Amino acid sequence: MKRKLIKDFTSVHTGKKKMYILNELEPSAELTGGNWYTSGELDTEMVESSAQIALCFFNMRQRKGGSVAEVRDFLKAKDVIKCDLTMEEVFQLVETLLYDGQVERVRSENVSPGEATFRVVNRPKVSLDHLSSIPTSICPTAQSSFPPKPSDCPYVDYWLTL
């Protein structure tokens, strides 16, 4: 290593064990883990921030959605990520959002047939009204006797048998 003939790197498969390669060669992304890995460990901060930026892109284009190439261009334009992500890495990022249920795959006429288009999943906002799950709070006979008593309500027995 003093004459700079070889250099060391950390493989994602071997953990902390160093591997060596000729100095003029670059280790493959399969060994180093690509841009998502730093020194053989998954850079979760970079993955999470990239996913949030990609989700921001999909939120801005709710109806149209976007392709992996458009997400890659958006990530480059934001200049938050220091490295140049490949299309495969951006596809992995979007697939992570897909598996998390945050985006969905759609078809679109404005992209080539082989390129997938994704859009944000629209979830209806559900208000969690805790009283709606308690039978005595919605019992029509509760209006006649206050405070409502489960022992007096004819619907409690039915609710308990469900």
Short mmCIF file of N, CA and C in Angstrom, two decimals:
data_model
loop_
_atom_site.label_atom_id
_atom_site.label_comp_id
_atom_site.label_asym_id
_atom_site.label_seq_id
_atom_site.Cartn_x
_atom_site.Cartn_y
_atom_site.Cartn_z
N MET A 1 0.82 -1.19 0.00
CA MET A 1 0.00 0.00 0.00
C MET A 1 0.86 1.26 0.00
N LYS A 2 2.13 1.12 0.35
CA LYS A 2 3.00 2.29 0.35
C LYS A 2 3.26 2.76 -1.07
N ARG A 3 3.33 1.83 -2.02
CA ARG A 3 3.60 2.20 -3.40
C ARG A 3 2.31 2.46 -4.17
N LYS A 4 1.18 2.45 -3.50
CA LYS A 4 -0.14 2.74 -4.10
C LYS A 4 -0.51 1.77 -5.21
N LEU A 5 -0.14 0.50 -5.04
CA LEU A 5 -0.52 -0.52 -6.02
C LEU A 5 -1.91 -1.09 -5.71
N ILE A 6 -2.24 -1.15 -4.43
CA ILE A 6 -3.54 -1.67 -4.03
C ILE A 6 -4.21 -0.68 -3.07
N LYS A 7 -5.52 -0.82 -2.95
CA LYS A 7 -6.27 -0.02 -1.99
C LYS A 7 -7.27 -0.92 -1.29
N ASP A 8 -7.69 -0.50 -0.13
CA ASP A 8 -8.65 -1.31 0.63
C ASP A 8 -10.05 -0.71 0.55
N PHE A 9 -11.05 -1.56 0.76
CA PHE A 9 -12.44 -1.13 0.83
C PHE A 9 -13.19 -2.12 1.72
N THR A 10 -14.34 -1.71 2.17
CA THR A 10 -15.16 -2.56 3.03
C THR A 10 -16.34 -3.09 2.23
N SER A 11 -16.52 -4.39 2.25
CA SER A 11 -17.63 -5.01 1.53
C SER A 11 -18.86 -5.10 2.44
N VAL A 12 -20.04 -4.94 1.85
CA VAL A 12 -21.26 -5.06 2.65
C VAL A 12 -21.52 -6.51 3.04
N HIS A 13 -20.92 -7.45 2.33
CA HIS A 13 -21.13 -8.86 2.60
C HIS A 13 -20.24 -9.39 3.71
N THR A 14 -19.06 -8.80 3.89
CA THR A 14 -18.12 -9.31 4.88
C THR A 14 -18.09 -8.49 6.16
N GLY A 15 -18.94 -7.51 6.27
CA GLY A 15 -18.98 -6.70 7.49
C GLY A 15 -17.80 -5.76 7.59
N LYS A 16 -17.09 -5.82 8.69
CA LYS A 16 -15.97 -4.90 8.94
C LYS A 16 -14.66 -5.36 8.31
N LYS A 17 -14.64 -6.56 7.75
CA LYS A 17 -13.42 -7.10 7.17
C LYS A 17 -13.04 -6.31 5.91
N LYS A 18 -11.80 -5.88 5.84
CA LYS A 18 -11.33 -5.12 4.69
C LYS A 18 -10.98 -6.06 3.55
N MET A 19 -11.26 -5.58 2.34
CA MET A 19 -10.88 -6.30 1.13
C MET A 19 -9.94 -5.39 0.35
N TYR A 20 -9.18 -5.99 -0.55
CA TYR A 20 -8.18 -5.22 -1.30
C TYR A 20 -8.40 -5.39 -2.80
N ILE A 21 -8.07 -4.33 -3.52
CA ILE A 21 -8.25 -4.32 -4.97
C ILE A 21 -7.12 -3.47 -5.57
N LEU A 22 -6.82 -3.71 -6.84
CA LEU A 22 -5.81 -2.89 -7.50
C LEU A 22 -6.22 -1.42 -7.47
N ASN A 23 -5.27 -0.56 -7.32
CA ASN A 23 -5.54 0.86 -7.14
C ASN A 23 -6.28 1.50 -8.32
N GLU A 24 -5.99 1.03 -9.53
CA GLU A 24 -6.64 1.64 -10.69
C GLU A 24 -8.06 1.11 -10.94
N LEU A 25 -8.48 0.10 -10.20
CA LEU A 25 -9.83 -0.46 -10.35
C LEU A 25 -10.77 0.09 -9.28
N GLU A 26 -12.05 0.05 -9.57
CA GLU A 26 -13.07 0.44 -8.60
C GLU A 26 -13.88 -0.80 -8.23
N PRO A 27 -14.15 -1.02 -6.96
CA PRO A 27 -14.96 -2.18 -6.58
C PRO A 27 -16.39 -2.03 -7.10
N SER A 28 -17.02 -3.15 -7.40
CA SER A 28 -18.38 -3.10 -7.95
C SER A 28 -19.37 -2.65 -6.87
N ALA A 29 -20.48 -2.12 -7.34
CA ALA A 29 -21.53 -1.66 -6.41
C ALA A 29 -22.12 -2.84 -5.64
N GLU A 30 -22.03 -4.04 -6.21
CA GLU A 30 -22.52 -5.22 -5.52
C GLU A 30 -21.72 -5.48 -4.24
N LEU A 31 -20.43 -5.18 -4.27
CA LEU A 31 -19.59 -5.37 -3.10
C LEU A 31 -19.67 -4.20 -2.12
N THR A 32 -19.69 -2.99 -2.65
CA THR A 32 -19.68 -1.82 -1.77
C THR A 32 -21.07 -1.42 -1.30
N GLY A 33 -22.12 -1.92 -1.99
CA GLY A 33 -23.48 -1.55 -1.62
C GLY A 33 -23.99 -0.35 -2.38
N GLY A 34 -23.17 0.25 -3.21
CA GLY A 34 -23.59 1.41 -3.98
C GLY A 34 -23.63 2.67 -3.13
N ASN A 35 -24.40 3.63 -3.59
CA ASN A 35 -24.45 4.93 -2.91
C ASN A 35 -25.19 4.89 -1.58
N TRP A 36 -25.98 3.85 -1.34
CA TRP A 36 -26.74 3.78 -0.08
C TRP A 36 -25.86 3.36 1.10
N TYR A 37 -24.64 2.91 0.82
CA TYR A 37 -23.75 2.44 1.88
C TYR A 37 -22.54 3.35 2.01
N THR A 38 -22.13 3.55 3.27
CA THR A 38 -20.92 4.31 3.57
C THR A 38 -20.06 3.45 4.49
N SER A 39 -18.86 3.15 4.08
CA SER A 39 -17.93 2.31 4.83
C SER A 39 -18.54 0.96 5.20
N GLY A 40 -19.30 0.39 4.28
CA GLY A 40 -19.87 -0.93 4.51
C GLY A 40 -21.15 -0.95 5.32
N GLU A 41 -21.66 0.20 5.74
CA GLU A 41 -22.89 0.25 6.53
C GLU A 41 -23.94 1.07 5.81
N LEU A 42 -25.19 0.64 5.93
CA LEU A 42 -26.30 1.33 5.29
C LEU A 42 -26.43 2.73 5.88
N ASP A 43 -26.45 3.73 5.02
CA ASP A 43 -26.59 5.12 5.44
C ASP A 43 -28.08 5.44 5.55
N THR A 44 -28.67 5.11 6.69
CA THR A 44 -30.12 5.25 6.87
C THR A 44 -30.57 6.70 6.81
N GLU A 45 -29.72 7.60 7.26
CA GLU A 45 -30.07 9.03 7.19
C GLU A 45 -30.24 9.48 5.75
N MET A 46 -29.34 9.05 4.89
CA MET A 46 -29.42 9.43 3.49
C MET A 46 -30.64 8.79 2.82
N VAL A 47 -30.92 7.53 3.15
CA VAL A 47 -32.08 6.84 2.58
C VAL A 47 -33.36 7.53 3.01
N GLU A 48 -33.48 7.85 4.30
CA GLU A 48 -34.70 8.49 4.80
C GLU A 48 -34.89 9.88 4.22
N SER A 49 -33.82 10.66 4.14
CA SER A 49 -33.96 12.01 3.59
C SER A 49 -34.28 11.95 2.10
N SER A 50 -33.69 11.01 1.38
CA SER A 50 -34.00 10.85 -0.04
C SER A 50 -35.45 10.42 -0.23
N ALA A 51 -35.92 9.54 0.63
CA ALA A 51 -37.31 9.08 0.54
C ALA A 51 -38.27 10.24 0.81
N GLN A 52 -37.94 11.09 1.78
CA GLN A 52 -38.81 12.24 2.08
C GLN A 52 -38.84 13.23 0.91
N ILE A 53 -37.71 13.44 0.27
CA ILE A 53 -37.66 14.34 -0.89
C ILE A 53 -38.47 13.74 -2.05
N ALA A 54 -38.33 12.44 -2.26
CA ALA A 54 -39.09 11.78 -3.32
C ALA A 54 -40.59 11.84 -3.03
N LEU A 55 -40.96 11.66 -1.77
CA LEU A 55 -42.37 11.75 -1.39
C LEU A 55 -42.89 13.17 -1.57
N CYS A 56 -42.05 14.15 -1.31
CA CYS A 56 -42.41 15.56 -1.55
C CYS A 56 -42.69 15.77 -3.04
N PHE A 57 -41.87 15.16 -3.89
CA PHE A 57 -42.09 15.24 -5.34
C PHE A 57 -43.45 14.66 -5.72
N PHE A 58 -43.77 13.49 -5.18
CA PHE A 58 -45.05 12.86 -5.50
C PHE A 58 -46.23 13.66 -4.94
N ASN A 59 -46.05 14.30 -3.79
CA ASN A 59 -47.12 15.13 -3.23
C ASN A 59 -47.37 16.36 -4.09
N MET A 60 -46.31 16.92 -4.69
CA MET A 60 -46.47 18.08 -5.56
C MET A 60 -47.21 17.71 -6.85
N ARG A 61 -47.05 16.48 -7.28
CA ARG A 61 -47.68 16.03 -8.53
C ARG A 61 -48.70 14.94 -8.23
N GLN A 62 -49.64 15.25 -7.36
CA GLN A 62 -50.59 14.24 -6.88
C GLN A 62 -51.34 13.54 -8.00
N ARG A 63 -51.89 14.28 -8.92
CA ARG A 63 -52.73 13.66 -9.95
C ARG A 63 -51.91 12.97 -11.03
N LYS A 64 -50.86 13.62 -11.51
CA LYS A 64 -50.07 13.07 -12.61
C LYS A 64 -49.15 11.96 -12.16
N GLY A 65 -48.58 12.09 -10.99
CA GLY A 65 -47.56 11.15 -10.57
C GLY A 65 -46.24 11.47 -11.25
N GLY A 66 -45.33 10.54 -11.23
CA GLY A 66 -44.04 10.77 -11.86
C GLY A 66 -43.29 9.48 -12.07
N SER A 67 -42.34 9.54 -12.98
CA SER A 67 -41.52 8.37 -13.29
C SER A 67 -40.27 8.38 -12.42
N VAL A 68 -39.55 7.29 -12.49
CA VAL A 68 -38.30 7.17 -11.73
C VAL A 68 -37.29 8.20 -12.24
N ALA A 69 -37.26 8.43 -13.54
CA ALA A 69 -36.34 9.42 -14.11
C ALA A 69 -36.66 10.82 -13.60
N GLU A 70 -37.95 11.14 -13.48
CA GLU A 70 -38.34 12.46 -12.96
C GLU A 70 -37.99 12.61 -11.48
N VAL A 71 -38.12 11.52 -10.73
CA VAL A 71 -37.72 11.56 -9.31
C VAL A 71 -36.22 11.77 -9.21
N ARG A 72 -35.47 11.11 -10.07
CA ARG A 72 -34.00 11.27 -10.07
C ARG A 72 -33.62 12.72 -10.39
N ASP A 73 -34.28 13.31 -11.38
CA ASP A 73 -34.00 14.71 -11.73
C ASP A 73 -34.36 15.64 -10.58
N PHE A 74 -35.46 15.35 -9.88
CA PHE A 74 -35.89 16.17 -8.75
C PHE A 74 -34.87 16.07 -7.61
N LEU A 75 -34.37 14.87 -7.36
CA LEU A 75 -33.36 14.69 -6.31
C LEU A 75 -32.07 15.44 -6.67
N LYS A 76 -31.70 15.42 -7.94
CA LYS A 76 -30.51 16.16 -8.38
C LYS A 76 -30.72 17.67 -8.21
N ALA A 77 -31.91 18.14 -8.57
CA ALA A 77 -32.20 19.58 -8.50
C ALA A 77 -32.20 20.08 -7.06
N LYS A 78 -32.63 19.25 -6.13
CA LYS A 78 -32.65 19.66 -4.72
C LYS A 78 -31.25 19.74 -4.13
N ASP A 79 -30.30 19.04 -4.72
CA ASP A 79 -28.88 19.09 -4.33
C ASP A 79 -28.66 18.78 -2.85
N VAL A 80 -29.47 17.89 -2.32
CA VAL A 80 -29.31 17.47 -0.93
C VAL A 80 -28.37 16.27 -0.86
N ILE A 81 -28.42 15.44 -1.88
CA ILE A 81 -27.60 14.24 -1.92
C ILE A 81 -26.31 14.56 -2.66
N LYS A 82 -25.20 14.23 -2.04
CA LYS A 82 -23.89 14.59 -2.58
C LYS A 82 -23.47 13.71 -3.75
N CYS A 83 -23.97 12.48 -3.81
CA CYS A 83 -23.56 11.57 -4.87
C CYS A 83 -24.58 11.55 -6.00
N ASP A 84 -24.19 10.97 -7.11
CA ASP A 84 -25.08 10.86 -8.27
C ASP A 84 -25.74 9.48 -8.23
N LEU A 85 -27.03 9.45 -7.92
CA LEU A 85 -27.75 8.19 -7.81
C LEU A 85 -28.04 7.62 -9.19
N THR A 86 -27.90 6.31 -9.31
CA THR A 86 -28.23 5.64 -10.57
C THR A 86 -29.74 5.44 -10.65
N MET A 87 -30.22 5.11 -11.84
CA MET A 87 -31.65 4.85 -12.02
C MET A 87 -32.09 3.67 -11.16
N GLU A 88 -31.24 2.66 -11.06
CA GLU A 88 -31.57 1.48 -10.24
C GLU A 88 -31.72 1.86 -8.77
N GLU A 89 -30.85 2.73 -8.27
CA GLU A 89 -30.93 3.15 -6.87
C GLU A 89 -32.18 3.98 -6.61
N VAL A 90 -32.54 4.85 -7.54
CA VAL A 90 -33.76 5.64 -7.39
C VAL A 90 -34.98 4.73 -7.47
N PHE A 91 -34.92 3.72 -8.33
CA PHE A 91 -36.01 2.75 -8.42
C PHE A 91 -36.16 2.00 -7.10
N GLN A 92 -35.04 1.64 -6.47
CA GLN A 92 -35.09 0.98 -5.15
C GLN A 92 -35.74 1.89 -4.12
N LEU A 93 -35.42 3.17 -4.19
CA LEU A 93 -35.99 4.15 -3.26
C LEU A 93 -37.50 4.25 -3.45
N VAL A 94 -37.95 4.34 -4.70
CA VAL A 94 -39.38 4.45 -4.99
C VAL A 94 -40.09 3.15 -4.62
N GLU A 95 -39.44 2.01 -4.83
CA GLU A 95 -40.03 0.73 -4.42
C GLU A 95 -40.19 0.66 -2.91
N THR A 96 -39.27 1.25 -2.17
CA THR A 96 -39.40 1.30 -0.72
C THR A 96 -40.65 2.08 -0.33
N LEU A 97 -40.88 3.21 -1.00
CA LEU A 97 -42.10 3.98 -0.75
C LEU A 97 -43.34 3.18 -1.16
N LEU A 98 -43.22 2.40 -2.22
CA LEU A 98 -44.33 1.56 -2.68
C LEU A 98 -44.66 0.50 -1.64
N TYR A 99 -43.65 -0.18 -1.11
CA TYR A 99 -43.87 -1.23 -0.12
C TYR A 99 -44.34 -0.66 1.21
N ASP A 100 -43.98 0.59 1.50
CA ASP A 100 -44.47 1.24 2.72
C ASP A 100 -45.89 1.75 2.57
N GLY A 101 -46.45 1.65 1.37
CA GLY A 101 -47.83 2.08 1.14
C GLY A 101 -47.98 3.58 0.97
N GLN A 102 -46.90 4.28 0.65
CA GLN A 102 -46.97 5.73 0.50
C GLN A 102 -47.18 6.15 -0.95
N VAL A 103 -46.77 5.31 -1.90
CA VAL A 103 -47.03 5.59 -3.31
C VAL A 103 -47.62 4.33 -3.94
N GLU A 104 -48.23 4.52 -5.12
CA GLU A 104 -48.78 3.39 -5.85
C GLU A 104 -48.34 3.48 -7.31
N ARG A 105 -48.29 2.34 -7.96
CA ARG A 105 -47.88 2.28 -9.37
C ARG A 105 -49.11 2.54 -10.24
N VAL A 106 -48.95 3.39 -11.25
CA VAL A 106 -50.05 3.71 -12.16
C VAL A 106 -49.54 3.65 -13.60
N ARG A 107 -50.48 3.66 -14.52
CA ARG A 107 -50.13 3.71 -15.95
C ARG A 107 -50.29 5.15 -16.41
N SER A 108 -49.50 5.51 -17.39
CA SER A 108 -49.57 6.86 -17.92
C SER A 108 -49.20 6.85 -19.40
N GLU A 109 -49.79 7.78 -20.16
CA GLU A 109 -49.51 7.84 -21.59
C GLU A 109 -48.23 8.60 -21.89
N ASN A 110 -47.76 9.43 -20.97
CA ASN A 110 -46.64 10.32 -21.29
C ASN A 110 -45.26 9.72 -21.01
N VAL A 111 -45.17 8.43 -20.70
CA VAL A 111 -43.88 7.79 -20.49
C VAL A 111 -43.78 6.56 -21.38
N SER A 112 -42.57 6.11 -21.60
CA SER A 112 -42.37 4.91 -22.43
C SER A 112 -42.98 3.70 -21.73
N PRO A 113 -43.37 2.68 -22.50
CA PRO A 113 -44.07 1.54 -21.90
C PRO A 113 -43.27 0.81 -20.83
N GLY A 114 -41.96 0.78 -20.95
CA GLY A 114 -41.16 0.06 -19.97
C GLY A 114 -40.89 0.82 -18.69
N GLU A 115 -41.26 2.09 -18.64
CA GLU A 115 -40.95 2.90 -17.46
C GLU A 115 -42.18 3.04 -16.58
N ALA A 116 -42.05 2.66 -15.34
CA ALA A 116 -43.17 2.70 -14.41
C ALA A 116 -43.42 4.12 -13.93
N THR A 117 -44.67 4.43 -13.69
CA THR A 117 -45.06 5.72 -13.14
C THR A 117 -45.71 5.48 -11.79
N PHE A 118 -45.42 6.34 -10.85
CA PHE A 118 -45.95 6.21 -9.49
C PHE A 118 -46.63 7.50 -9.08
N ARG A 119 -47.54 7.41 -8.12
CA ARG A 119 -48.16 8.60 -7.54
C ARG A 119 -48.41 8.34 -6.07
N VAL A 120 -48.62 9.43 -5.34
CA VAL A 120 -48.84 9.33 -3.91
C VAL A 120 -50.20 8.68 -3.66
N VAL A 121 -50.28 7.90 -2.59
CA VAL A 121 -51.53 7.25 -2.21
C VAL A 121 -52.38 8.26 -1.45
N ASN A 122 -53.59 8.47 -1.93
CA ASN A 122 -54.50 9.39 -1.25
C ASN A 122 -55.30 8.61 -0.22
N ARG A 123 -55.02 8.89 1.02
CA ARG A 123 -55.75 8.24 2.10
C ARG A 123 -56.74 9.23 2.69
N PRO A 124 -57.98 8.80 2.85
CA PRO A 124 -58.95 9.71 3.47
C PRO A 124 -58.58 9.95 4.93
N LYS A 125 -58.74 11.18 5.34
CA LYS A 125 -58.43 11.51 6.73
C LYS A 125 -59.58 11.04 7.60
N VAL A 126 -59.28 10.17 8.53
CA VAL A 126 -60.28 9.59 9.41
C VAL A 126 -60.13 10.24 10.78
N SER A 127 -61.22 10.80 11.24
CA SER A 127 -61.16 11.36 12.59
C SER A 127 -61.45 10.23 13.57
N LEU A 128 -60.63 10.14 14.55
CA LEU A 128 -60.80 9.10 15.55
C LEU A 128 -61.67 9.63 16.68
N ASP A 129 -62.94 9.42 16.52
CA ASP A 129 -63.88 9.83 17.56
C ASP A 129 -64.02 8.66 18.51
N HIS A 130 -63.43 8.76 19.66
CA HIS A 130 -63.41 7.65 20.60
C HIS A 130 -64.80 7.31 21.13
N LEU A 131 -65.67 8.29 21.17
CA LEU A 131 -67.01 8.02 21.68
C LEU A 131 -67.84 7.17 20.74
N SER A 132 -67.50 7.17 19.45
CA SER A 132 -68.29 6.38 18.51
C SER A 132 -68.10 4.89 18.69
N SER A 133 -67.04 4.47 19.35
CA SER A 133 -66.82 3.05 19.57
C SER A 133 -67.40 2.55 20.89
N ILE A 134 -67.94 3.45 21.68
CA ILE A 134 -68.56 3.07 22.95
C ILE A 134 -70.06 3.01 22.72
N PRO A 135 -70.69 1.87 22.96
CA PRO A 135 -72.10 1.75 22.61
C PRO A 135 -73.02 2.71 23.36
N THR A 136 -72.72 3.03 24.59
CA THR A 136 -73.63 3.91 25.34
C THR A 136 -73.58 5.34 24.86
N SER A 137 -72.52 5.74 24.17
CA SER A 137 -72.45 7.12 23.71
C SER A 137 -73.31 7.38 22.48
N ILE A 138 -73.62 6.34 21.72
CA ILE A 138 -74.46 6.52 20.54
C ILE A 138 -75.82 5.85 20.69
N CYS A 139 -76.12 5.36 21.85
CA CYS A 139 -77.38 4.67 22.11
C CYS A 139 -78.54 5.68 22.07
N PRO A 140 -79.59 5.41 21.28
CA PRO A 140 -80.71 6.35 21.21
C PRO A 140 -81.48 6.46 22.52
N THR A 141 -81.42 5.43 23.35
CA THR A 141 -82.13 5.51 24.63
C THR A 141 -81.33 6.27 25.68
N ALA A 142 -80.07 6.60 25.37
CA ALA A 142 -79.25 7.33 26.33
C ALA A 142 -79.77 8.74 26.54
N GLN A 143 -80.51 9.26 25.57
CA GLN A 143 -81.06 10.61 25.70
C GLN A 143 -82.14 10.66 26.78
N SER A 144 -82.86 9.55 26.97
CA SER A 144 -83.95 9.56 27.94
C SER A 144 -83.46 9.41 29.37
N SER A 145 -82.37 8.73 29.58
CA SER A 145 -81.85 8.59 30.95
C SER A 145 -80.42 9.09 30.99
N PHE A 146 -80.18 10.07 31.82
CA PHE A 146 -78.83 10.63 31.92
C PHE A 146 -78.35 10.47 33.34
N PRO A 147 -77.19 10.06 33.60
CA PRO A 147 -76.17 9.59 32.67
C PRO A 147 -76.53 8.21 32.14
N PRO A 148 -76.07 7.89 30.94
CA PRO A 148 -76.41 6.58 30.37
C PRO A 148 -75.75 5.46 31.15
N LYS A 149 -76.51 4.39 31.36
CA LYS A 149 -76.00 3.23 32.10
C LYS A 149 -76.02 2.03 31.17
N PRO A 150 -74.92 1.33 31.05
CA PRO A 150 -74.90 0.15 30.19
C PRO A 150 -75.92 -0.91 30.62
N SER A 151 -76.21 -0.97 31.90
CA SER A 151 -77.17 -1.97 32.36
C SER A 151 -78.59 -1.67 31.88
N ASP A 152 -78.90 -0.40 31.60
CA ASP A 152 -80.24 -0.02 31.14
C ASP A 152 -80.37 -0.01 29.62
N CYS A 153 -79.28 -0.07 28.91
CA CYS A 153 -79.31 0.06 27.45
C CYS A 153 -79.60 -1.29 26.80
N PRO A 154 -80.65 -1.38 25.97
CA PRO A 154 -80.98 -2.66 25.32
C PRO A 154 -80.00 -3.06 24.22
N TYR A 155 -79.18 -2.14 23.77
CA TYR A 155 -78.27 -2.42 22.66
C TYR A 155 -76.92 -2.98 23.12
N VAL A 156 -76.62 -2.90 24.40
CA VAL A 156 -75.33 -3.38 24.89
C VAL A 156 -75.21 -4.89 24.70
N ASP A 157 -76.28 -5.62 25.01
CA ASP A 157 -76.23 -7.07 24.84
C ASP A 157 -75.96 -7.44 23.38
N TYR A 158 -76.63 -6.73 22.48
CA TYR A 158 -76.41 -6.98 21.06
C TYR A 158 -74.97 -6.64 20.67
N TRP A 159 -74.44 -5.53 21.17
CA TRP A 159 -73.08 -5.10 20.85
C TRP A 159 -72.05 -6.11 21.36
N LEU A 160 -72.32 -6.69 22.52
CA LEU A 160 -71.38 -7.65 23.10
C LEU A 160 -71.37 -8.98 22.34
N THR A 161 -72.44 -9.28 21.64
CA THR A 161 -72.49 -10.54 20.88
C THR A 161 -71.84 -10.42 19.51
N LEU A 162 -71.49 -9.22 19.09
CA LEU A 162 -70.86 -9.05 17.77
C LEU A 162 -69.48 -9.61 17.72
#
